[in-house]
XYZ file of C-alpha atoms in Angstrom:
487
model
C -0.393 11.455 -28.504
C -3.169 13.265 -30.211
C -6.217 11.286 -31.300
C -8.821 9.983 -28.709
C -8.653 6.362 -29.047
C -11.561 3.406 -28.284
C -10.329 0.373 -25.229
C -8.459 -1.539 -25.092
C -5.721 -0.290 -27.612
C -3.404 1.877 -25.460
C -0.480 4.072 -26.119
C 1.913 5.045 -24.254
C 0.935 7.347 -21.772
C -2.472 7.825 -22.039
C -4.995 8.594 -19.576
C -8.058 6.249 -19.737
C -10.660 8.515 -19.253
C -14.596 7.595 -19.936
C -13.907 4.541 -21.571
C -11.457 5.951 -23.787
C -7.346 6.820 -23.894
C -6.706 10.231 -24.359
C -3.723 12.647 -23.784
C -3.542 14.775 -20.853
C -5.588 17.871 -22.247
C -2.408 20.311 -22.233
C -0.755 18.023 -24.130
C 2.165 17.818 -22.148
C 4.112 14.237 -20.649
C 6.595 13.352 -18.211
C 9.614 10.990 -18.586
C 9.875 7.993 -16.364
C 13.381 6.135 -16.214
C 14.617 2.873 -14.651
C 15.918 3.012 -10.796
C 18.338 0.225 -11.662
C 19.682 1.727 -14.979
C 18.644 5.265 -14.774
C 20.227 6.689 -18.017
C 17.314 3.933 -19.359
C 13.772 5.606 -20.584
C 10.798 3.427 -19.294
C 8.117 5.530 -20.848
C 6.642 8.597 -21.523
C 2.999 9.445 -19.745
C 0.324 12.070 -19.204
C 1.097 15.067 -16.829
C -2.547 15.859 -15.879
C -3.575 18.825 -15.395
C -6.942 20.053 -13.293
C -8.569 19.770 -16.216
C -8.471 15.988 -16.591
C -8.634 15.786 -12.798
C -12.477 17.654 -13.921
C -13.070 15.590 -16.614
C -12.462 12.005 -14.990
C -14.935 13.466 -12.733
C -17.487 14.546 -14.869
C -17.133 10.618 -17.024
C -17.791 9.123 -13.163
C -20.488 11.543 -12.291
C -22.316 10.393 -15.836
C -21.437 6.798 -14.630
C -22.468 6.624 -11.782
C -26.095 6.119 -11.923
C -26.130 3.357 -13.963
C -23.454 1.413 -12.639
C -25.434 1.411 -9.140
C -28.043 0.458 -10.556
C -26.979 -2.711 -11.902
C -27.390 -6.297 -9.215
C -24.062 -6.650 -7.308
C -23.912 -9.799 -9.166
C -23.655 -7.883 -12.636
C -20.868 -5.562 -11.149
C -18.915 -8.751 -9.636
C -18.959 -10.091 -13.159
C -16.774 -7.332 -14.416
C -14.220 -7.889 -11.324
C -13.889 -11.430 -12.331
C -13.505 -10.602 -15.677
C -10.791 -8.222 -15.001
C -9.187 -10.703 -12.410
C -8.714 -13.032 -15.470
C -6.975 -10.011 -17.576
C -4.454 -9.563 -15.313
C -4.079 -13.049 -14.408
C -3.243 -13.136 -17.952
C -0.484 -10.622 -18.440
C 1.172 -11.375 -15.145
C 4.401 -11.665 -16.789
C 4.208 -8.322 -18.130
C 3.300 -6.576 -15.319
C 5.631 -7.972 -13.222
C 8.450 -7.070 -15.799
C 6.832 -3.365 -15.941
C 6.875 -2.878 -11.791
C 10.254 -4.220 -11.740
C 11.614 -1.589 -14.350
C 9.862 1.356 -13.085
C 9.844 1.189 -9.498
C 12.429 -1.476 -9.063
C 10.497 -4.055 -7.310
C 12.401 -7.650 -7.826
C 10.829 -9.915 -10.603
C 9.540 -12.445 -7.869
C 7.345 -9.709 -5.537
C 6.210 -8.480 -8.738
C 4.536 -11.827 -9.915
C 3.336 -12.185 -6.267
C 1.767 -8.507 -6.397
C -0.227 -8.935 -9.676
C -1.586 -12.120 -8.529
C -2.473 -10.892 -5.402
C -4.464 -8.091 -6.968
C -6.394 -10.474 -9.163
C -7.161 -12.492 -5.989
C -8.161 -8.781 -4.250
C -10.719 -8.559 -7.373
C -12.605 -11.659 -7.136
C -12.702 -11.395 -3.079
C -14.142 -8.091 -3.748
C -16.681 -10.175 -6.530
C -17.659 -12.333 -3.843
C -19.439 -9.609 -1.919
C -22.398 -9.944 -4.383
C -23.218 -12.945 -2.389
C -23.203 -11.396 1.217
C -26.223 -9.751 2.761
C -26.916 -5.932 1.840
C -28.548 -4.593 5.096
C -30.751 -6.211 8.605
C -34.105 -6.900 8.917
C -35.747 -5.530 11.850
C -39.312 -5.439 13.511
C -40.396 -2.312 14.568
C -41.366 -2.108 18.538
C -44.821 -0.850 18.875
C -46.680 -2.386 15.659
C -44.401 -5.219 14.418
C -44.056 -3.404 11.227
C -40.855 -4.381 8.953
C -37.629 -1.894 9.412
C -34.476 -2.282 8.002
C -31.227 -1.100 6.985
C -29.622 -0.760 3.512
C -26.347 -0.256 2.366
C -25.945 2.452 -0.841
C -22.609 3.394 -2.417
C -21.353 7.302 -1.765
C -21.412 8.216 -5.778
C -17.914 9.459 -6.983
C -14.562 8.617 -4.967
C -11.059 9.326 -6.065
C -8.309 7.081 -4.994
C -4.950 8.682 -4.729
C -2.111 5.904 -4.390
C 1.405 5.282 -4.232
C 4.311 3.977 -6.116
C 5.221 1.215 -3.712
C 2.456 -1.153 -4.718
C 2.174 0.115 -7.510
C -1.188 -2.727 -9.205
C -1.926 -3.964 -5.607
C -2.794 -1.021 -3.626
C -4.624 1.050 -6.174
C -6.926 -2.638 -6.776
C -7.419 -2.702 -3.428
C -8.807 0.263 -3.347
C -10.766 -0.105 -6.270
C -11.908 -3.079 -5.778
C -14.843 -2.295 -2.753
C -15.604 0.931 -4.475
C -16.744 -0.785 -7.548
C -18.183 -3.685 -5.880
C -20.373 -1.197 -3.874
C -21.609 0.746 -6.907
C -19.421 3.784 -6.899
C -17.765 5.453 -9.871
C -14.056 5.791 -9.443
C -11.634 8.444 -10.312
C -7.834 6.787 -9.309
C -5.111 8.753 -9.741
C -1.650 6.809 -10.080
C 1.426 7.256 -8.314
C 3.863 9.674 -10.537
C 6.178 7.174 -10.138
C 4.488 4.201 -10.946
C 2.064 5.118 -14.035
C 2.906 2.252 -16.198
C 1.749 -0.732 -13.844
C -1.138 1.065 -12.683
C -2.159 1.430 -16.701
C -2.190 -2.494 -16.758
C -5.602 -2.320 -14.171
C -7.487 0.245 -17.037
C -6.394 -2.199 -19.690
C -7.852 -5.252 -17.626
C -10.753 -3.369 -17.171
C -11.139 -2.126 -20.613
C -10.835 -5.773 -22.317
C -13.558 -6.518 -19.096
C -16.030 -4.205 -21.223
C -16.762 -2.389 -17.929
C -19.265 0.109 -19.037
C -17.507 3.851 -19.921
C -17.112 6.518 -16.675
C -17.131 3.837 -14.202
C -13.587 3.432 -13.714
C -11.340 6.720 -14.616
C -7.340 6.179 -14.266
C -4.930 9.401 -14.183
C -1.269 9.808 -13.896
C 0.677 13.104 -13.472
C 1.841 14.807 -10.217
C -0.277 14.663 -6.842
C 0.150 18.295 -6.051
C -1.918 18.878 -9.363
C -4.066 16.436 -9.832
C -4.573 14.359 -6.279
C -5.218 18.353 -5.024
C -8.178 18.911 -7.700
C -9.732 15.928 -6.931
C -10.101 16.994 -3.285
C -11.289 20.092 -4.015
C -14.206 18.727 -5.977
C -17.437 19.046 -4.997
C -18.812 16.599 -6.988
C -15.983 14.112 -5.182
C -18.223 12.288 -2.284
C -14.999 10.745 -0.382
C -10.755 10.863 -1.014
C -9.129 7.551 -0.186
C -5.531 8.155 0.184
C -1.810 6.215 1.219
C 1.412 7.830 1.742
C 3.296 10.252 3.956
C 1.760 11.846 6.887
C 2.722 15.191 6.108
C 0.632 15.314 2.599
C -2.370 12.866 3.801
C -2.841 15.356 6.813
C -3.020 17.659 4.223
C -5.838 15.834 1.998
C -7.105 15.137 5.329
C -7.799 18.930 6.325
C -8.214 19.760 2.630
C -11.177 16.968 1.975
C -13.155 17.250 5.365
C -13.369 21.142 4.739
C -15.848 20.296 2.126
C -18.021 17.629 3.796
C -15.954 14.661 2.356
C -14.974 10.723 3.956
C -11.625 10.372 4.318
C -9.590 7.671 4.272
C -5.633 7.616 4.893
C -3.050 5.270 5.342
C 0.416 6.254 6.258
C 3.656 5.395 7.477
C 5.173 3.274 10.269
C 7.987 2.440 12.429
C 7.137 -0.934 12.730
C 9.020 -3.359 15.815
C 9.654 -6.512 16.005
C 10.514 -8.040 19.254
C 12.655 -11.407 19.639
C 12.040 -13.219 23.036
C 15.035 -15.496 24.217
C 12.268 -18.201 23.533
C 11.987 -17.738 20.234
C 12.920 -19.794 16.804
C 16.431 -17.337 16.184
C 16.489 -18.952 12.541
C 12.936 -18.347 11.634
C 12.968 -14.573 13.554
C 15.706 -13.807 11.348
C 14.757 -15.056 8.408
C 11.356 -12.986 9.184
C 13.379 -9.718 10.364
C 15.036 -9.864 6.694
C 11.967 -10.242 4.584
C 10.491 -7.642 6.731
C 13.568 -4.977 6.776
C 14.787 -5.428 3.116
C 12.365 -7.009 0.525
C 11.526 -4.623 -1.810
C 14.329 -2.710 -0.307
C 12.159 -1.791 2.887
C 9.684 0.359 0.431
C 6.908 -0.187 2.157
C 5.021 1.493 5.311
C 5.008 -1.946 7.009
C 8.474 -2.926 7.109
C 10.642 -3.638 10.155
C 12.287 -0.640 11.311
C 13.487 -1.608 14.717
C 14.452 -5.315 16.061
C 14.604 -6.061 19.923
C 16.260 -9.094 20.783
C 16.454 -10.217 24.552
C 19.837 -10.018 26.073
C 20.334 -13.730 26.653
C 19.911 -14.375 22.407
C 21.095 -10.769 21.588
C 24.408 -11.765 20.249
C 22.851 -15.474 18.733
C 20.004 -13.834 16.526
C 22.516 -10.861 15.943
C 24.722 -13.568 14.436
C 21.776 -15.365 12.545
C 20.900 -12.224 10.839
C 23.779 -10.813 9.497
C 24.927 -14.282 8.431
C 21.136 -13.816 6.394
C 21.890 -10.933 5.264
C 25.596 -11.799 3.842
C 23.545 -14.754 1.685
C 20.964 -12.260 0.302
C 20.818 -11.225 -3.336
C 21.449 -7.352 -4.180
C 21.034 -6.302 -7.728
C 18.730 -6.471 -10.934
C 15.579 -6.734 -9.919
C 14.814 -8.611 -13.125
C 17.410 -11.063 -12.038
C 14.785 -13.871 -10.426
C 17.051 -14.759 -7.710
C 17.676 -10.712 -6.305
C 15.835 -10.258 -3.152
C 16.881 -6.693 -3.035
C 16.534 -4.423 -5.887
C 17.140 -0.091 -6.284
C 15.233 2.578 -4.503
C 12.715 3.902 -6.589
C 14.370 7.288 -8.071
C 17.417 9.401 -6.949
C 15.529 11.705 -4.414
C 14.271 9.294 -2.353
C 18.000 7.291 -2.690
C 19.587 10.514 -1.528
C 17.160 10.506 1.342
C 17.675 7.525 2.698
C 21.867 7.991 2.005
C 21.220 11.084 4.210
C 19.558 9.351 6.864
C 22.532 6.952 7.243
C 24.488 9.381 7.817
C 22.327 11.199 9.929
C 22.309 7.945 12.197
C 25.974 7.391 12.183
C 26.435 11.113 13.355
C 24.088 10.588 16.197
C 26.204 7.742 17.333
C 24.775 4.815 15.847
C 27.253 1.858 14.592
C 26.826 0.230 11.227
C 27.127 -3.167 11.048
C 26.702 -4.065 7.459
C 25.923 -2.067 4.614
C 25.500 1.751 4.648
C 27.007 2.838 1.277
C 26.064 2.579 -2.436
C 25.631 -0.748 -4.114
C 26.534 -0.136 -7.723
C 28.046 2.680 -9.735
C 24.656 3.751 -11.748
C 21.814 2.242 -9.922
C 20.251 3.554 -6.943
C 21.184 0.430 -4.573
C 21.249 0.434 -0.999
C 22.245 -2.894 0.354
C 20.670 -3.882 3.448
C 21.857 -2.076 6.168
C 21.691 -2.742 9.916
C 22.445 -0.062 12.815
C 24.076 -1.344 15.860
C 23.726 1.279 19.705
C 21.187 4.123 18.468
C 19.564 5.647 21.286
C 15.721 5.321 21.923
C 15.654 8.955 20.930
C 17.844 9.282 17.816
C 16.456 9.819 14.757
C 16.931 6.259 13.341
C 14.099 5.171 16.085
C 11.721 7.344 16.164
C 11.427 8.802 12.262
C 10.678 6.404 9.298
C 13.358 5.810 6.891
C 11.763 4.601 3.854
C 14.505 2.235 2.578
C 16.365 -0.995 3.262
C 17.944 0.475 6.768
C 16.902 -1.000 10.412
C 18.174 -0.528 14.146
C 19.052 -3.567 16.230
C 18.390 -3.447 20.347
C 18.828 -5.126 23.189
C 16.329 -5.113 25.912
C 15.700 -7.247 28.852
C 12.209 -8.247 29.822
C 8.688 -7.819 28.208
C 7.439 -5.156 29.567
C 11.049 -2.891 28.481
C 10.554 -4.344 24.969
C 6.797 -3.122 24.665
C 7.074 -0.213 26.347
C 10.179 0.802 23.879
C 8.461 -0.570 20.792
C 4.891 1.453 21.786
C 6.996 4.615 21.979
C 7.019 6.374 18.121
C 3.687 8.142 17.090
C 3.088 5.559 14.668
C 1.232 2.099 15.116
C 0.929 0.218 11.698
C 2.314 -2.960 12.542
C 4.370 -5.017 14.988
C 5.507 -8.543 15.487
C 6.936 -10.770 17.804
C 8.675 -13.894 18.121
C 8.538 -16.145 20.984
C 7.531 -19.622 21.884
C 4.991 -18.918 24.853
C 1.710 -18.316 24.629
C 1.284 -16.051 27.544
C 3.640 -13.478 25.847
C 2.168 -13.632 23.041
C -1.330 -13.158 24.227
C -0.030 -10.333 25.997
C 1.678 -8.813 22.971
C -1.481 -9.521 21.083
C -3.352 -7.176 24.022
C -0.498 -4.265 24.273
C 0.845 -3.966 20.834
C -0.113 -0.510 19.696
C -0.848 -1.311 16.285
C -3.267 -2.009 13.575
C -1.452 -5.167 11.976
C 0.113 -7.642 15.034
C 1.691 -10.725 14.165
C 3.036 -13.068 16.216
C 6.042 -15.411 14.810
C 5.452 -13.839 11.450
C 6.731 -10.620 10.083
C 5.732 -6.919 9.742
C 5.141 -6.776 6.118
C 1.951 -8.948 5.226
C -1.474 -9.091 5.000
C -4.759 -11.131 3.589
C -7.032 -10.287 1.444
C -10.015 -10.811 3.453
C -9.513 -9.241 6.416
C -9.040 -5.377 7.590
C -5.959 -3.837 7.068
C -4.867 -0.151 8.462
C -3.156 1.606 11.098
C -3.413 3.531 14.359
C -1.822 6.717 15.883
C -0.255 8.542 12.947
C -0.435 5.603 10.984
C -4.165 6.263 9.716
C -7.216 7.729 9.600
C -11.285 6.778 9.100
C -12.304 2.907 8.705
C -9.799 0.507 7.576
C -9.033 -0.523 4.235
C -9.948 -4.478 2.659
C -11.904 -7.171 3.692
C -15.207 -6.239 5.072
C -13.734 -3.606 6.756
C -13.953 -1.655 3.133
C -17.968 -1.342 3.087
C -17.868 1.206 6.170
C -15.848 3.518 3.828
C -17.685 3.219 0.346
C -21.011 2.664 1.703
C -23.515 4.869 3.584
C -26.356 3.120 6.099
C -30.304 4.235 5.288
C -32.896 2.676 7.684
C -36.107 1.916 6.022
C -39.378 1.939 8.123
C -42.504 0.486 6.461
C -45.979 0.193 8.000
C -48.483 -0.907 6.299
């Protein structure tokens, strides 16, 4: 890992940095293994340094004229173009996310495509208007508005979604005429790699796009403190995006976060019991509940309480734990051994504070970090279990009794990302659709989930600044300038 090397040949590891793959500039690498088999080396890559946090910014500063300059059109090609690349290596990818992060095979072919179908929506946008036409009051005279992109962004993402989050992020920056600095999850470098490579086969033109990996207390930290860095679009905990948050606005920045969640889901005694619990596992335990949206607490009405209780641990017992590159696991490892012992801890934490397991709750295999899924039975409104998010494959079952209980109780954390209900009448679910403090509401669908084309984000602690996709995107990437002319 010494010689600066021309796209789209890539070594392990590199950075891909001004239209080229070069070493971190101290030389030095970090060691990622495989959740499932840890004693198993996926790859060596980069640990930037604030140098290469300064020089990604310097290549996107250079950029950045240029590529704004260039019809919407022109920039959509490259999207498309890219789209096609990873359309290409889906396979690969897939196989990559499942042995770093341990995503199973079948969400991994579902997240590459969907991040090829996040590029060409993004594409689209060439075709949309770019600003209003007004006339002015007094003389008639034309005014109107303008959309122009912010200049240099950085993207700081995480290891969860690992190809789909840091595209759709990328995706409406580009599209919009900014230069992009992304920094990968630590985690998650070797998926994230795949989007340069797309890009580089694209021919996008050098600076444009910059891709980093290393740790986020070095690198996602210089990138904020830039002042060449017009806006910091960030996901993951609340703890560190408060701190980008604080760190970023300091110096005149946008900021964009998205967070965590406790997300409910709410079963009326109305309801479709086999298709709510078919929902409540895909939302609790796909990709072993690694993601901010997943269900973390289930009310069921007392008069089906015991009935969808039933259903879902009957789902549960028929659900695939393993290998994530086995294609019929629905389950697969936590992503490394910290965040496994966290989420152990938390168990136990919940059992302590009087909570009942009824399935699951202890290690799934003897050298990978398995949790199977795991279901708490009596935890009090107040325990940790329901109020604090356990980022793993673990939810709380409750019983309540009438609407209003079951949306005052799910409204109660400080989070408000998403929340679903099931239920077969239209005035509760127009009601939930009113009440539901959250970004994301679904009715008869589950937490996890979302299009392409329309907003996505949270509310309480679960965000902050304009949401993220669909149009929703050019409030963050853009700035408004009204033009007067008079004649």
């Amino acid at each position: 890992m010494s010689d600066v090397l021309d796209a789209p040949t890539r070594p392990a590891g590199l950075n891909y940095v001004g239209g080229a793959w070069v070493p971190s500039s101290s030389g030095e690498t970090y060691t990622k293994t495989n959740p499932m088999r840890p004693s198993e080396t996926v790859g060596e890559f980069s640990a930037s340094t604030a140098d290469d946090a300064k020089a990604a910014v310097a290549a996107a500063a250079e950029a950045f004229a240029g590529w704004a300059a260039l019809p919407m059109a022109k920039r959509g090609a490259y999207l498309n173009a890219a789209a096609a690349a990873l359309d290409a290596r889906t396979e690969e990818i897939a196989r990559d996310m499942s042995t770093e992060m341990g995503k199973p095979l079948r969400e991994a072919r579902g997240e590459t495509a969907r991040a090829a179908q996040i590029l060409r929506y993004a594409a689209s946008e060439a075709f949309r208007p770019v600003g209003e036409h007004f006339e002015q009051s007094l003389t008639g005279a034309q005014v109107s508005t303008r959309r122009r992109p912010l200049g240099v962004v950085a993207l700081i993402t995480p290891w969860n979604f690992p190809i789909a989050i840091p595209v759709w992020k990328l995706a409406p920056a580009l599209i919009y005429g900014n230069a992009v600095v992304l920094k990968l999850a630590y985690e998650a470098p070797r998926t994230g790699l795949h989007v340069a490579e797309a890009f580089a086969e694209a021919d996008l033109p050098a600076g444009v796009l910059n891709i980093l990996t290393g740790r986020g207390s070095t690198v996602g930290a210089a990138l904020v403190e830039d002042e060449r860095v017009r806006a910091i679009s960030f996901t993951g905990s609340v703890a560190t995006g408060h701190g980008v948050r604080d760190a970023a606005t300091k110096t005149g920045k946008r900021v964009q976060l998205e967070l965590g969640g406790h997300n409910p889901m709410i079963v009326m005694a109305d309801a479709d019991l086999d298709r709510a619990a078919e929902a409540a596992y895909a939302g609790a335990f796909w990709s072993a509940g690694q993601k901010c949206t997943a269900t973390r607490r289930i009310y069921a009405q007392a008069p089906v309480y015991d009935a969808f209780r039933e259903k879902l641990l009957a789902r549960i017992e028929r659900g695939r734990v393993g290998d994530p590159l086995d294609p019929e696991v629905e389950v697969g490892p936590i992503v490394n051994e910290s965040q496994f012992d966290e989420i152990v801890a938390a168990i136990e934490r919940g059992k302590q504070e009087g909570g009942s397991v009824l399935t699951g709750g202890e290690r799934a295999d003897d050298e990978g970090y398995l949790v199977p899924p795991t279901v708490f039975e009596g935890v009090a409104d107040d325990a940790f279990l329901s109020c604090e998010e356990v980022f793993g494959p673990v939810t709380s079952l409750y019983r309540f009794d009438d609407l209003d209980e079951a949306l005052r109780r799910a409204n109660a954390v400080e989070f408000g990302l998403s929340a679903a209900i099931f239920t077969s009448n239209l005035a509760t679910a127009t009601r939930f659709g009113n009440e539901a403090q959250a970004g994301l509401v679904h009715v008869n669908s589950q937490t996890a989930g979302a299009e392409v084309h329309v907003p996505f984000g949270g509310i309480k602690s679960s965000g902050f600044g304009p949401h993220e996709q669909g149009r929703a995107a050019i409030e963050f990437y853009t700035e408004v300038v009204t033009v007067y002319v008079d004649p």
